[in-house]
Amino acid sequence: MTRFLITGAAGMLGQDLQQALSGRDVTALGRADLDITDPDAVDAAVAGHDVVVNSAAWTKVDDAETHEDAAYAVNATGPRLLAEAAVRHGAKLVTISTDYVFDGHGTAPYAEDAPTDPINAYGRTKAAGESFVREIAPDSSYVLRTAWIYGAHGPNFAATMLRLAASHDTVSVVTDQVGQPTWTGDLAERIIALVDADAPAGTYHATNSGQGSWYDFTRAIFSENGLDPERVLPTDSAAFVRPAARPAYSVLGHDGWSRAGLEPMRDWREALHAATAAGVFAA
């Protein structure tokens, strides 16, 4: 039986991975259990496992602007250490990356091999982590870029919008940032499918298909939860100035799945409907 190690297991994706791997041989380690920046601890944790899924990350995008070294330790050094340990112990490594490795100036979906050009500190640290993994474990690693994730087990945009809906008559949401809302339940299933299929090593874009703005996403969230979508008002990103620049266009192409003989993830609207039906947004 394949022995899985999940890092970042207490996070939103980590918890969905544990659920998706129910009944299988899994070691789930949260931040309190494993510091992925500690070489000895990483080596000891990886030993005895066949697949390592690294869902640990520094995800505070704005804080990374002033704490880039700390973000780098988790997002770049951590994956490097995990890749080195995985190679030593003969394990496959799956590491989760992000759309933020791109500059967001595109007008067509980014291909898996498109040049990276991050515009903020978070993106730089994640791009560095990708590079380490590809260099160290080119034949036994998967870099999965995801984006705009939401799920039942952590703070996320969808939950925030529903919380605001409970206390505000209207919410204003930007129309000038476009991407692919992605349910961590779908993402977890796809990670396992990739490993189980023994797919070729490489970079895959693990987002739900289609595209929409944050405004479109919020209207869909309201509709799925029995709220009037007309309560969602359009605005632009100039109204929300934040320390870290955000990519305006974060749509990722999915040709990697076809090359591996696997279907891309379903449309984000279908995923949102399924997530709502599964009680992801239940109070």
PDB file of C-alpha atoms in Angstrom, residues 19-172:
ATOM      1  CA  GLN A  19     -10.545  13.154   3.942  1.00  0.00           C
ATOM      2  CA  ALA A  20      -9.869  12.141   0.348  1.00  0.00           C
ATOM      3  CA  LEU A  21      -7.243   9.630   1.520  1.00  0.00           C
ATOM      4  CA  SER A  22      -9.488   8.121   4.185  1.00  0.00           C
ATOM      5  CA  GLY A  23      -8.784   4.411   4.573  1.00  0.00           C
ATOM      6  CA  ARG A  24      -5.262   4.682   3.158  1.00  0.00           C
ATOM      7  CA  ASP A  25      -1.875   4.759   4.866  1.00  0.00           C
ATOM      8  CA  VAL A  26      -1.427   8.445   5.722  1.00  0.00           C
ATOM      9  CA  THR A  27       0.814  10.428   8.045  1.00  0.00           C
ATOM     10  CA  ALA A  28      -0.634  13.924   8.473  1.00  0.00           C
ATOM     11  CA  LEU A  29       1.676  16.538   9.967  1.00  0.00           C
ATOM     12  CA  GLY A  30       0.639  20.116  10.641  1.00  0.00           C
ATOM     13  CA  ARG A  31       2.946  23.044  11.327  1.00  0.00           C
ATOM     14  CA  ALA A  32       3.037  22.162  15.027  1.00  0.00           C
ATOM     15  CA  ASP A  33       4.213  18.633  14.128  1.00  0.00           C
ATOM     16  CA  LEU A  34       6.785  19.406  11.435  1.00  0.00           C
ATOM     17  CA  ASP A  35       8.865  22.479  10.662  1.00  0.00           C
ATOM     18  CA  ILE A  36       9.594  22.032   6.952  1.00  0.00           C
ATOM     19  CA  THR A  37      12.538  24.439   7.248  1.00  0.00           C
ATOM     20  CA  ASP A  38      14.364  22.027   9.607  1.00  0.00           C
ATOM     21  CA  PRO A  39      16.518  19.631   7.523  1.00  0.00           C
ATOM     22  CA  ASP A  40      16.770  16.881  10.136  1.00  0.00           C
ATOM     23  CA  ALA A  41      13.068  16.987  10.953  1.00  0.00           C
ATOM     24  CA  VAL A  42      12.173  16.857   7.262  1.00  0.00           C
ATOM     25  CA  ASP A  43      14.446  13.894   6.603  1.00  0.00           C
ATOM     26  CA  ALA A  44      13.007  11.954   9.518  1.00  0.00           C
ATOM     27  CA  ALA A  45       9.440  12.724   8.469  1.00  0.00           C
ATOM     28  CA  VAL A  46       9.907  11.701   4.829  1.00  0.00           C
ATOM     29  CA  ALA A  47      11.623   8.411   5.660  1.00  0.00           C
ATOM     30  CA  GLY A  48       9.321   5.441   5.182  1.00  0.00           C
ATOM     31  CA  HIS A  49       6.858   7.188   2.841  1.00  0.00           C
ATOM     32  CA  ASP A  50       6.237   6.671  -0.861  1.00  0.00           C
ATOM     33  CA  VAL A  51       4.516   9.987  -1.637  1.00  0.00           C
ATOM     34  CA  VAL A  52       4.950  13.367   0.023  1.00  0.00           C
ATOM     35  CA  VAL A  53       2.254  15.991  -0.565  1.00  0.00           C
ATOM     36  CA  ASN A  54       3.503  19.393   0.514  1.00  0.00           C
ATOM     37  CA  SER A  55       0.560  21.662   1.275  1.00  0.00           C
ATOM     38  CA  ALA A  56       2.511  23.715   3.821  1.00  0.00           C
ATOM     39  CA  ALA A  57       2.946  27.344   2.765  1.00  0.00           C
ATOM     40  CA  TRP A  58       3.313  30.931   3.857  1.00  0.00           C
ATOM     41  CA  THR A  59       0.095  32.300   2.326  1.00  0.00           C
ATOM     42  CA  LYS A  60      -0.127  35.761   3.901  1.00  0.00           C
ATOM     43  CA  VAL A  61       0.459  37.595   0.638  1.00  0.00           C
ATOM     44  CA  ASP A  62       0.588  41.127   2.023  1.00  0.00           C
ATOM     45  CA  ASP A  63       2.760  40.206   5.011  1.00  0.00           C
ATOM     46  CA  ALA A  64       5.292  38.614   2.672  1.00  0.00           C
ATOM     47  CA  GLU A  65       6.132  42.084   1.348  1.00  0.00           C
ATOM     48  CA  THR A  66       7.777  42.949   4.654  1.00  0.00           C
ATOM     49  CA  HIS A  67       8.700  39.401   5.738  1.00  0.00           C
ATOM     50  CA  GLU A  68      10.063  37.967   2.506  1.00  0.00           C
ATOM     51  CA  ASP A  69      12.844  36.027   4.240  1.00  0.00           C
ATOM     52  CA  ALA A  70      10.317  34.253   6.456  1.00  0.00           C
ATOM     53  CA  ALA A  71       8.061  33.534   3.483  1.00  0.00           C
ATOM     54  CA  TYR A  72      11.070  32.259   1.510  1.00  0.00           C
ATOM     55  CA  ALA A  73      11.975  29.850   4.281  1.00  0.00           C
ATOM     56  CA  VAL A  74       8.572  28.156   4.087  1.00  0.00           C
ATOM     57  CA  ASN A  75       7.811  28.535   0.368  1.00  0.00           C
ATOM     58  CA  ALA A  76      11.271  27.901  -1.089  1.00  0.00           C
ATOM     59  CA  THR A  77      13.628  26.359   1.463  1.00  0.00           C
ATOM     60  CA  GLY A  78      10.912  23.988   2.700  1.00  0.00           C
ATOM     61  CA  PRO A  79      10.191  22.500  -0.744  1.00  0.00           C
ATOM     62  CA  ARG A  80      13.955  22.250  -1.375  1.00  0.00           C
ATOM     63  CA  LEU A  81      14.464  20.222   1.785  1.00  0.00           C
ATOM     64  CA  LEU A  82      11.444  18.045   1.045  1.00  0.00           C
ATOM     65  CA  ALA A  83      12.703  17.395  -2.499  1.00  0.00           C
ATOM     66  CA  GLU A  84      16.159  16.443  -1.227  1.00  0.00           C
ATOM     67  CA  ALA A  85      14.678  14.104   1.364  1.00  0.00           C
ATOM     68  CA  ALA A  86      12.246  12.603  -1.129  1.00  0.00           C
ATOM     69  CA  VAL A  87      15.099  11.799  -3.512  1.00  0.00           C
ATOM     70  CA  ARG A  88      17.159  10.244  -0.701  1.00  0.00           C
ATOM     71  CA  HIS A  89      14.279   8.037   0.383  1.00  0.00           C
ATOM     72  CA  GLY A  90      12.898   7.194  -3.058  1.00  0.00           C
ATOM     73  CA  ALA A  91       9.593   9.042  -2.593  1.00  0.00           C
ATOM     74  CA  LYS A  92       7.566  11.074  -5.039  1.00  0.00           C
ATOM     75  CA  LEU A  93       6.937  14.716  -4.126  1.00  0.00           C
ATOM     76  CA  VAL A  94       3.846  16.775  -4.885  1.00  0.00           C
ATOM     77  CA  THR A  95       4.263  20.449  -4.015  1.00  0.00           C
ATOM     78  CA  ILE A  96       1.553  23.069  -4.288  1.00  0.00           C
ATOM     79  CA  SER A  97       2.332  26.333  -6.020  1.00  0.00           C
ATOM     80  CA  THR A  98       0.298  29.283  -7.230  1.00  0.00           C
ATOM     81  CA  ASP A  99      -0.878  31.466 -10.105  1.00  0.00           C
ATOM     82  CA  TYR A 100       1.092  34.279  -8.450  1.00  0.00           C
ATOM     83  CA  VAL A 101       4.260  33.050 -10.180  1.00  0.00           C
ATOM     84  CA  PHE A 102       2.901  34.868 -13.261  1.00  0.00           C
ATOM     85  CA  ASP A 103       2.684  38.642 -13.702  1.00  0.00           C
ATOM     86  CA  GLY A 104      -1.019  38.671 -14.591  1.00  0.00           C
ATOM     87  CA  HIS A 105      -0.513  40.707 -17.756  1.00  0.00           C
ATOM     88  CA  GLY A 106      -1.664  37.855 -19.996  1.00  0.00           C
ATOM     89  CA  THR A 107      -4.809  37.736 -22.084  1.00  0.00           C
ATOM     90  CA  ALA A 108      -4.907  33.980 -22.755  1.00  0.00           C
ATOM     91  CA  PRO A 109      -4.574  31.101 -20.270  1.00  0.00           C
ATOM     92  CA  TYR A 110      -1.009  30.613 -19.060  1.00  0.00           C
ATOM     93  CA  ALA A 111       0.546  27.363 -20.247  1.00  0.00           C
ATOM     94  CA  GLU A 112       2.394  25.179 -17.771  1.00  0.00           C
ATOM     95  CA  ASP A 113       5.701  26.087 -19.420  1.00  0.00           C
ATOM     96  CA  ALA A 114       5.037  29.821 -19.709  1.00  0.00           C
ATOM     97  CA  PRO A 115       7.839  31.996 -18.280  1.00  0.00           C
ATOM     98  CA  THR A 116       7.254  33.018 -14.676  1.00  0.00           C
ATOM     99  CA  ASP A 117       7.509  36.675 -13.679  1.00  0.00           C
ATOM    100  CA  PRO A 118       6.043  37.254 -10.204  1.00  0.00           C
ATOM    101  CA  ILE A 119       5.071  40.781  -9.204  1.00  0.00           C
ATOM    102  CA  ASN A 120       5.114  40.361  -5.424  1.00  0.00           C
ATOM    103  CA  ALA A 121       7.208  38.761  -2.699  1.00  0.00           C
ATOM    104  CA  TYR A 122       4.847  35.834  -2.188  1.00  0.00           C
ATOM    105  CA  GLY A 123       5.039  34.965  -5.888  1.00  0.00           C
ATOM    106  CA  ARG A 124       8.829  35.219  -5.865  1.00  0.00           C
ATOM    107  CA  THR A 125       9.128  32.791  -2.962  1.00  0.00           C
ATOM    108  CA  LYS A 126       6.747  30.292  -4.559  1.00  0.00           C
ATOM    109  CA  ALA A 127       8.564  30.504  -7.907  1.00  0.00           C
ATOM    110  CA  ALA A 128      11.839  29.793  -6.091  1.00  0.00           C
ATOM    111  CA  GLY A 129      10.273  26.746  -4.444  1.00  0.00           C
ATOM    112  CA  GLU A 130       9.123  25.442  -7.829  1.00  0.00           C
ATOM    113  CA  SER A 131      12.621  25.840  -9.264  1.00  0.00           C
ATOM    114  CA  PHE A 132      14.232  23.931  -6.414  1.00  0.00           C
ATOM    115  CA  VAL A 133      11.818  21.020  -6.772  1.00  0.00           C
ATOM    116  CA  ARG A 134      12.266  20.754 -10.538  1.00  0.00           C
ATOM    117  CA  GLU A 135      16.049  20.932 -10.251  1.00  0.00           C
ATOM    118  CA  ILE A 136      16.389  18.421  -7.414  1.00  0.00           C
ATOM    119  CA  ALA A 137      13.688  15.900  -8.361  1.00  0.00           C
ATOM    120  CA  PRO A 138      12.971  16.344 -12.073  1.00  0.00           C
ATOM    121  CA  ASP A 139      11.805  12.773 -12.590  1.00  0.00           C
ATOM    122  CA  SER A 140       9.885  12.210  -9.357  1.00  0.00           C
ATOM    123  CA  SER A 141       8.070  15.446  -8.577  1.00  0.00           C
ATOM    124  CA  TYR A 142       4.859  17.243  -9.436  1.00  0.00           C
ATOM    125  CA  VAL A 143       4.483  21.008  -9.177  1.00  0.00           C
ATOM    126  CA  LEU A 144       0.779  21.796  -8.990  1.00  0.00           C
ATOM    127  CA  ARG A 145      -0.188  25.424  -9.417  1.00  0.00           C
ATOM    128  CA  THR A 146      -3.568  26.328  -8.007  1.00  0.00           C
ATOM    129  CA  ALA A 147      -5.442  29.586  -7.396  1.00  0.00           C
ATOM    130  CA  TRP A 148      -8.354  31.248  -5.643  1.00  0.00           C
ATOM    131  CA  ILE A 149      -8.939  28.267  -3.374  1.00  0.00           C
ATOM    132  CA  TYR A 150     -11.837  27.891  -0.971  1.00  0.00           C
ATOM    133  CA  GLY A 151     -13.020  25.055   1.245  1.00  0.00           C
ATOM    134  CA  ALA A 152     -14.597  24.041   4.511  1.00  0.00           C
ATOM    135  CA  HIS A 153     -11.510  24.070   6.712  1.00  0.00           C
ATOM    136  CA  GLY A 154     -10.001  27.517   6.654  1.00  0.00           C
ATOM    137  CA  PRO A 155     -10.461  31.227   6.036  1.00  0.00           C
ATOM    138  CA  ASN A 156     -11.104  32.027   2.389  1.00  0.00           C
ATOM    139  CA  PHE A 157     -12.772  34.548   0.118  1.00  0.00           C
ATOM    140  CA  ALA A 158     -16.060  32.667  -0.234  1.00  0.00           C
ATOM    141  CA  ALA A 159     -16.547  32.347   3.511  1.00  0.00           C
ATOM    142  CA  THR A 160     -15.664  36.030   3.944  1.00  0.00           C
ATOM    143  CA  MET A 161     -18.305  37.093   1.411  1.00  0.00           C
ATOM    144  CA  LEU A 162     -20.985  35.071   3.167  1.00  0.00           C
ATOM    145  CA  ARG A 163     -19.971  36.553   6.496  1.00  0.00           C
ATOM    146  CA  LEU A 164     -20.218  40.061   5.034  1.00  0.00           C
ATOM    147  CA  ALA A 165     -23.602  39.229   3.540  1.00  0.00           C
ATOM    148  CA  ALA A 166     -24.890  38.557   7.040  1.00  0.00           C
ATOM    149  CA  SER A 167     -23.996  42.052   8.216  1.00  0.00           C
ATOM    150  CA  HIS A 168     -24.141  44.248   5.099  1.00  0.00           C
ATOM    151  CA  ASP A 169     -26.940  45.017   2.663  1.00  0.00           C
ATOM    152  CA  THR A 170     -24.456  45.078  -0.223  1.00  0.00           C
ATOM    153  CA  VAL A 171     -20.854  44.087  -0.877  1.00  0.00           C
ATOM    154  CA  SER A 172     -18.554  45.693  -3.455  1.00  0.00           C
TER     155      SER A 172
END
